[in-house]
């Protein structure tokens, strides 16, 4: 039994302080957010459609043009790929997007169409999309890309909850913009 009541109160105050700081730390730092993705972009450029078509049919060369991919590897089934992106973020918020997508590549009337769907349960992103490459007159190539879904389980300090999703989405969208620039650079004249 403690003889000094002031010592007992000090111990109780210390225990209470530790509990409050632990609770505050957990609630202040343990937030998880999503970043919805809804992208629609089109670019037209002069280029070599035959070279683009050959790489489209080979599949992997176009997939490798996506920037900031840390790992790209086949995933069990034909035309199914696992992606792990390099960490993206700012101001103490970082996210490593991982997802697996099943691809379908079609050639329709000299138009190249690639669609992909997310394989559920294989990462922290849910992304589906479509890219269409169409030859035009005078050596033009039109590339139209659409992508929908979300980046999930973004771990952030609670103070950043409001802005973390939009920051992460903007960084991801800049990767898509860079992908389109890489296609233009690779197949453009």
mmCIF file of C-alpha atoms in Angstrom, residues 11-180:
data_model
loop_
_atom_site.group_PDB
_atom_site.id
_atom_site.type_symbol
_atom_site.label_atom_id
_atom_site.label_comp_id
_atom_site.label_asym_id
_atom_site.label_seq_id
_atom_site.Cartn_x
_atom_site.Cartn_y
_atom_site.Cartn_z
ATOM 1 C CA UNK A 11 1.181 7.966 -10.431
ATOM 2 C CA UNK A 12 -2.499 8.169 -11.361
ATOM 3 C CA UNK A 13 -1.898 11.423 -13.237
ATOM 4 C CA UNK A 14 1.051 9.871 -15.088
ATOM 5 C CA UNK A 15 -1.000 6.818 -16.093
ATOM 6 C CA UNK A 16 -3.866 9.039 -17.249
ATOM 7 C CA UNK A 17 -1.468 11.224 -19.246
ATOM 8 C CA UNK A 18 0.077 8.188 -20.969
ATOM 9 C CA UNK A 19 -3.389 6.857 -21.841
ATOM 10 C CA UNK A 20 -4.511 10.220 -23.235
ATOM 11 C CA UNK A 21 -1.364 10.636 -25.337
ATOM 12 C CA UNK A 22 -1.717 7.068 -26.656
ATOM 13 C CA UNK A 23 -5.349 7.701 -27.615
ATOM 14 C CA UNK A 24 -4.508 11.068 -29.177
ATOM 15 C CA UNK A 25 -1.620 9.535 -31.132
ATOM 16 C CA UNK A 26 -3.797 6.717 -32.471
ATOM 17 C CA UNK A 27 -6.629 9.015 -33.539
ATOM 18 C CA UNK A 28 -4.294 11.681 -34.921
ATOM 19 C CA UNK A 29 -2.182 9.305 -37.014
ATOM 20 C CA UNK A 30 -4.374 6.339 -37.882
ATOM 21 C CA UNK A 31 -6.513 7.645 -40.735
ATOM 22 C CA UNK A 32 -7.158 5.764 -43.956
ATOM 23 C CA UNK A 33 -8.578 7.414 -47.080
ATOM 24 C CA UNK A 34 -9.415 6.625 -50.693
ATOM 25 C CA UNK A 35 -8.641 8.552 -53.850
ATOM 26 C CA UNK A 36 -11.325 8.164 -56.516
ATOM 27 C CA UNK A 37 -9.950 8.003 -60.055
ATOM 28 C CA UNK A 38 -11.932 9.191 -63.073
ATOM 29 C CA UNK A 39 -9.695 10.055 -66.026
ATOM 30 C CA UNK A 40 -10.657 10.834 -69.624
ATOM 31 C CA UNK A 41 -7.898 12.119 -71.884
ATOM 32 C CA UNK A 42 -7.253 12.271 -75.621
ATOM 33 C CA UNK A 43 -4.124 13.209 -77.522
ATOM 34 C CA UNK A 44 -3.450 13.318 -81.268
ATOM 35 C CA UNK A 45 0.063 13.128 -82.675
ATOM 36 C CA UNK A 46 1.945 12.302 -85.862
ATOM 37 C CA UNK A 47 3.466 8.863 -85.533
ATOM 38 C CA UNK A 48 4.293 5.383 -86.750
ATOM 39 C CA UNK A 49 1.050 3.422 -86.396
ATOM 40 C CA UNK A 50 2.639 0.170 -87.652
ATOM 41 C CA UNK A 51 5.309 0.283 -84.924
ATOM 42 C CA UNK A 52 2.606 1.078 -82.349
ATOM 43 C CA UNK A 53 0.491 -1.837 -83.608
ATOM 44 C CA UNK A 54 3.432 -4.270 -83.369
ATOM 45 C CA UNK A 55 4.104 -3.264 -79.757
ATOM 46 C CA UNK A 56 0.373 -3.310 -78.999
ATOM 47 C CA UNK A 57 0.204 -6.935 -80.172
ATOM 48 C CA UNK A 58 3.328 -7.757 -78.126
ATOM 49 C CA UNK A 59 1.552 -6.079 -75.133
ATOM 50 C CA UNK A 60 4.415 -5.658 -72.674
ATOM 51 C CA UNK A 61 6.245 -2.797 -74.476
ATOM 52 C CA UNK A 62 3.256 -0.468 -74.030
ATOM 53 C CA UNK A 63 2.707 -1.524 -70.410
ATOM 54 C CA UNK A 64 6.321 -0.642 -69.633
ATOM 55 C CA UNK A 65 5.762 2.963 -70.713
ATOM 56 C CA UNK A 66 3.806 3.694 -67.516
ATOM 57 C CA UNK A 67 6.144 5.819 -65.353
ATOM 58 C CA UNK A 68 7.008 5.198 -61.722
ATOM 59 C CA UNK A 69 6.317 1.482 -61.878
ATOM 60 C CA UNK A 70 8.507 -0.279 -59.357
ATOM 61 C CA UNK A 71 7.423 -3.774 -60.355
ATOM 62 C CA UNK A 72 5.555 -5.124 -63.393
ATOM 63 C CA UNK A 73 5.195 -8.861 -63.745
ATOM 64 C CA UNK A 74 2.816 -11.409 -65.264
ATOM 65 C CA UNK A 75 0.269 -12.694 -62.776
ATOM 66 C CA UNK A 76 -0.742 -16.296 -63.367
ATOM 67 C CA UNK A 77 -3.249 -15.973 -66.208
ATOM 68 C CA UNK A 78 -2.458 -14.846 -69.760
ATOM 69 C CA UNK A 79 -2.628 -11.067 -70.212
ATOM 70 C CA UNK A 80 -2.846 -10.487 -66.458
ATOM 71 C CA UNK A 81 -0.261 -8.189 -64.896
ATOM 72 C CA UNK A 82 0.663 -7.161 -61.350
ATOM 73 C CA UNK A 83 1.756 -3.538 -60.854
ATOM 74 C CA UNK A 84 3.482 -1.955 -57.889
ATOM 75 C CA UNK A 85 4.010 1.761 -58.223
ATOM 76 C CA UNK A 86 6.844 3.666 -56.587
ATOM 77 C CA UNK A 87 5.763 5.561 -53.456
ATOM 78 C CA UNK A 88 3.798 8.681 -54.344
ATOM 79 C CA UNK A 89 2.889 11.529 -52.065
ATOM 80 C CA UNK A 90 3.765 14.843 -50.482
ATOM 81 C CA UNK A 91 3.930 16.428 -47.040
ATOM 82 C CA UNK A 92 4.160 13.216 -45.047
ATOM 83 C CA UNK A 93 1.539 11.347 -47.082
ATOM 84 C CA UNK A 94 2.860 8.464 -49.166
ATOM 85 C CA UNK A 95 1.056 5.663 -50.930
ATOM 86 C CA UNK A 96 2.307 2.642 -52.838
ATOM 87 C CA UNK A 97 -0.437 1.580 -55.241
ATOM 88 C CA UNK A 98 -0.569 -2.131 -56.022
ATOM 89 C CA UNK A 99 -3.057 -3.805 -58.307
ATOM 90 C CA UNK A 100 -3.493 -6.660 -60.728
ATOM 91 C CA UNK A 101 -5.353 -6.184 -63.984
ATOM 92 C CA UNK A 102 -6.558 -8.542 -66.682
ATOM 93 C CA UNK A 103 -6.077 -7.075 -70.158
ATOM 94 C CA UNK A 104 -7.887 -7.647 -73.397
ATOM 95 C CA UNK A 105 -6.344 -6.435 -76.657
ATOM 96 C CA UNK A 106 -8.473 -6.153 -79.800
ATOM 97 C CA UNK A 107 -7.883 -4.838 -83.288
ATOM 98 C CA UNK A 108 -11.078 -3.501 -84.842
ATOM 99 C CA UNK A 109 -10.956 -1.993 -88.327
ATOM 100 C CA UNK A 110 -7.312 -0.980 -87.850
ATOM 101 C CA UNK A 111 -8.169 0.532 -84.460
ATOM 102 C CA UNK A 112 -6.342 -0.862 -81.433
ATOM 103 C CA UNK A 113 -8.392 -1.259 -78.249
ATOM 104 C CA UNK A 114 -6.929 -2.302 -74.912
ATOM 105 C CA UNK A 115 -9.252 -2.769 -71.933
ATOM 106 C CA UNK A 116 -8.359 -3.822 -68.420
ATOM 107 C CA UNK A 117 -10.282 -4.854 -65.356
ATOM 108 C CA UNK A 118 -9.113 -5.085 -61.804
ATOM 109 C CA UNK A 119 -8.635 -8.500 -60.201
ATOM 110 C CA UNK A 120 -10.287 -8.043 -56.767
ATOM 111 C CA UNK A 121 -8.265 -8.835 -53.657
ATOM 112 C CA UNK A 122 -4.855 -8.412 -55.290
ATOM 113 C CA UNK A 123 -3.831 -5.002 -54.041
ATOM 114 C CA UNK A 124 -4.937 -1.661 -52.687
ATOM 115 C CA UNK A 125 -6.229 -0.189 -55.938
ATOM 116 C CA UNK A 126 -9.309 -0.903 -58.014
ATOM 117 C CA UNK A 127 -8.717 0.358 -61.553
ATOM 118 C CA UNK A 128 -10.473 -0.425 -64.818
ATOM 119 C CA UNK A 129 -9.970 1.318 -68.094
ATOM 120 C CA UNK A 130 -9.669 1.469 -71.820
ATOM 121 C CA UNK A 131 -7.218 2.961 -74.287
ATOM 122 C CA UNK A 132 -7.991 3.286 -77.985
ATOM 123 C CA UNK A 133 -5.383 4.007 -80.657
ATOM 124 C CA UNK A 134 -6.856 5.114 -83.992
ATOM 125 C CA UNK A 135 -4.979 5.969 -87.176
ATOM 126 C CA UNK A 136 -5.979 9.217 -88.822
ATOM 127 C CA UNK A 137 -5.181 10.953 -92.045
ATOM 128 C CA UNK A 138 -1.712 12.308 -92.768
ATOM 129 C CA UNK A 139 0.002 9.962 -90.289
ATOM 130 C CA UNK A 140 -1.967 11.114 -87.256
ATOM 131 C CA UNK A 141 -2.616 8.769 -84.352
ATOM 132 C CA UNK A 142 -5.355 9.514 -81.844
ATOM 133 C CA UNK A 143 -4.984 8.016 -78.386
ATOM 134 C CA UNK A 144 -8.023 8.113 -76.062
ATOM 135 C CA UNK A 145 -7.683 6.860 -72.503
ATOM 136 C CA UNK A 146 -10.348 6.403 -69.838
ATOM 137 C CA UNK A 147 -9.779 5.030 -66.348
ATOM 138 C CA UNK A 148 -12.070 4.671 -63.362
ATOM 139 C CA UNK A 149 -11.758 3.248 -59.887
ATOM 140 C CA UNK A 150 -9.939 4.207 -56.731
ATOM 141 C CA UNK A 151 -6.669 4.053 -54.869
ATOM 142 C CA UNK A 152 -7.540 2.540 -51.501
ATOM 143 C CA UNK A 153 -6.072 2.241 -48.014
ATOM 144 C CA UNK A 154 -3.978 5.384 -48.165
ATOM 145 C CA UNK A 155 -2.475 5.690 -44.672
ATOM 146 C CA UNK A 156 -2.269 9.312 -43.567
ATOM 147 C CA UNK A 157 -2.089 11.401 -40.427
ATOM 148 C CA UNK A 158 -5.666 12.358 -39.519
ATOM 149 C CA UNK A 159 -4.838 16.033 -39.983
ATOM 150 C CA UNK A 160 -4.350 15.321 -43.725
ATOM 151 C CA UNK A 161 -7.547 13.310 -44.198
ATOM 152 C CA UNK A 162 -9.347 16.056 -46.099
ATOM 153 C CA UNK A 163 -6.642 16.615 -48.720
ATOM 154 C CA UNK A 164 -4.772 13.313 -48.964
ATOM 155 C CA UNK A 165 -7.133 11.747 -51.485
ATOM 156 C CA UNK A 166 -6.962 14.662 -53.911
ATOM 157 C CA UNK A 167 -3.160 14.977 -53.577
ATOM 158 C CA UNK A 168 -2.686 11.258 -54.246
ATOM 159 C CA UNK A 169 -5.164 11.368 -57.158
ATOM 160 C CA UNK A 170 -3.326 14.316 -58.756
ATOM 161 C CA UNK A 171 0.010 12.512 -58.484
ATOM 162 C CA UNK A 172 -1.510 9.381 -60.031
ATOM 163 C CA UNK A 173 -3.093 11.461 -62.818
ATOM 164 C CA UNK A 174 0.306 13.007 -63.550
ATOM 165 C CA UNK A 175 1.640 9.441 -63.999
ATOM 166 C CA UNK A 176 -1.113 8.837 -66.579
ATOM 167 C CA UNK A 177 -0.219 12.126 -68.312
ATOM 168 C CA UNK A 178 3.426 11.023 -68.397
ATOM 169 C CA UNK A 179 2.377 7.633 -69.810
ATOM 170 C CA UNK A 180 0.643 9.422 -72.693
#
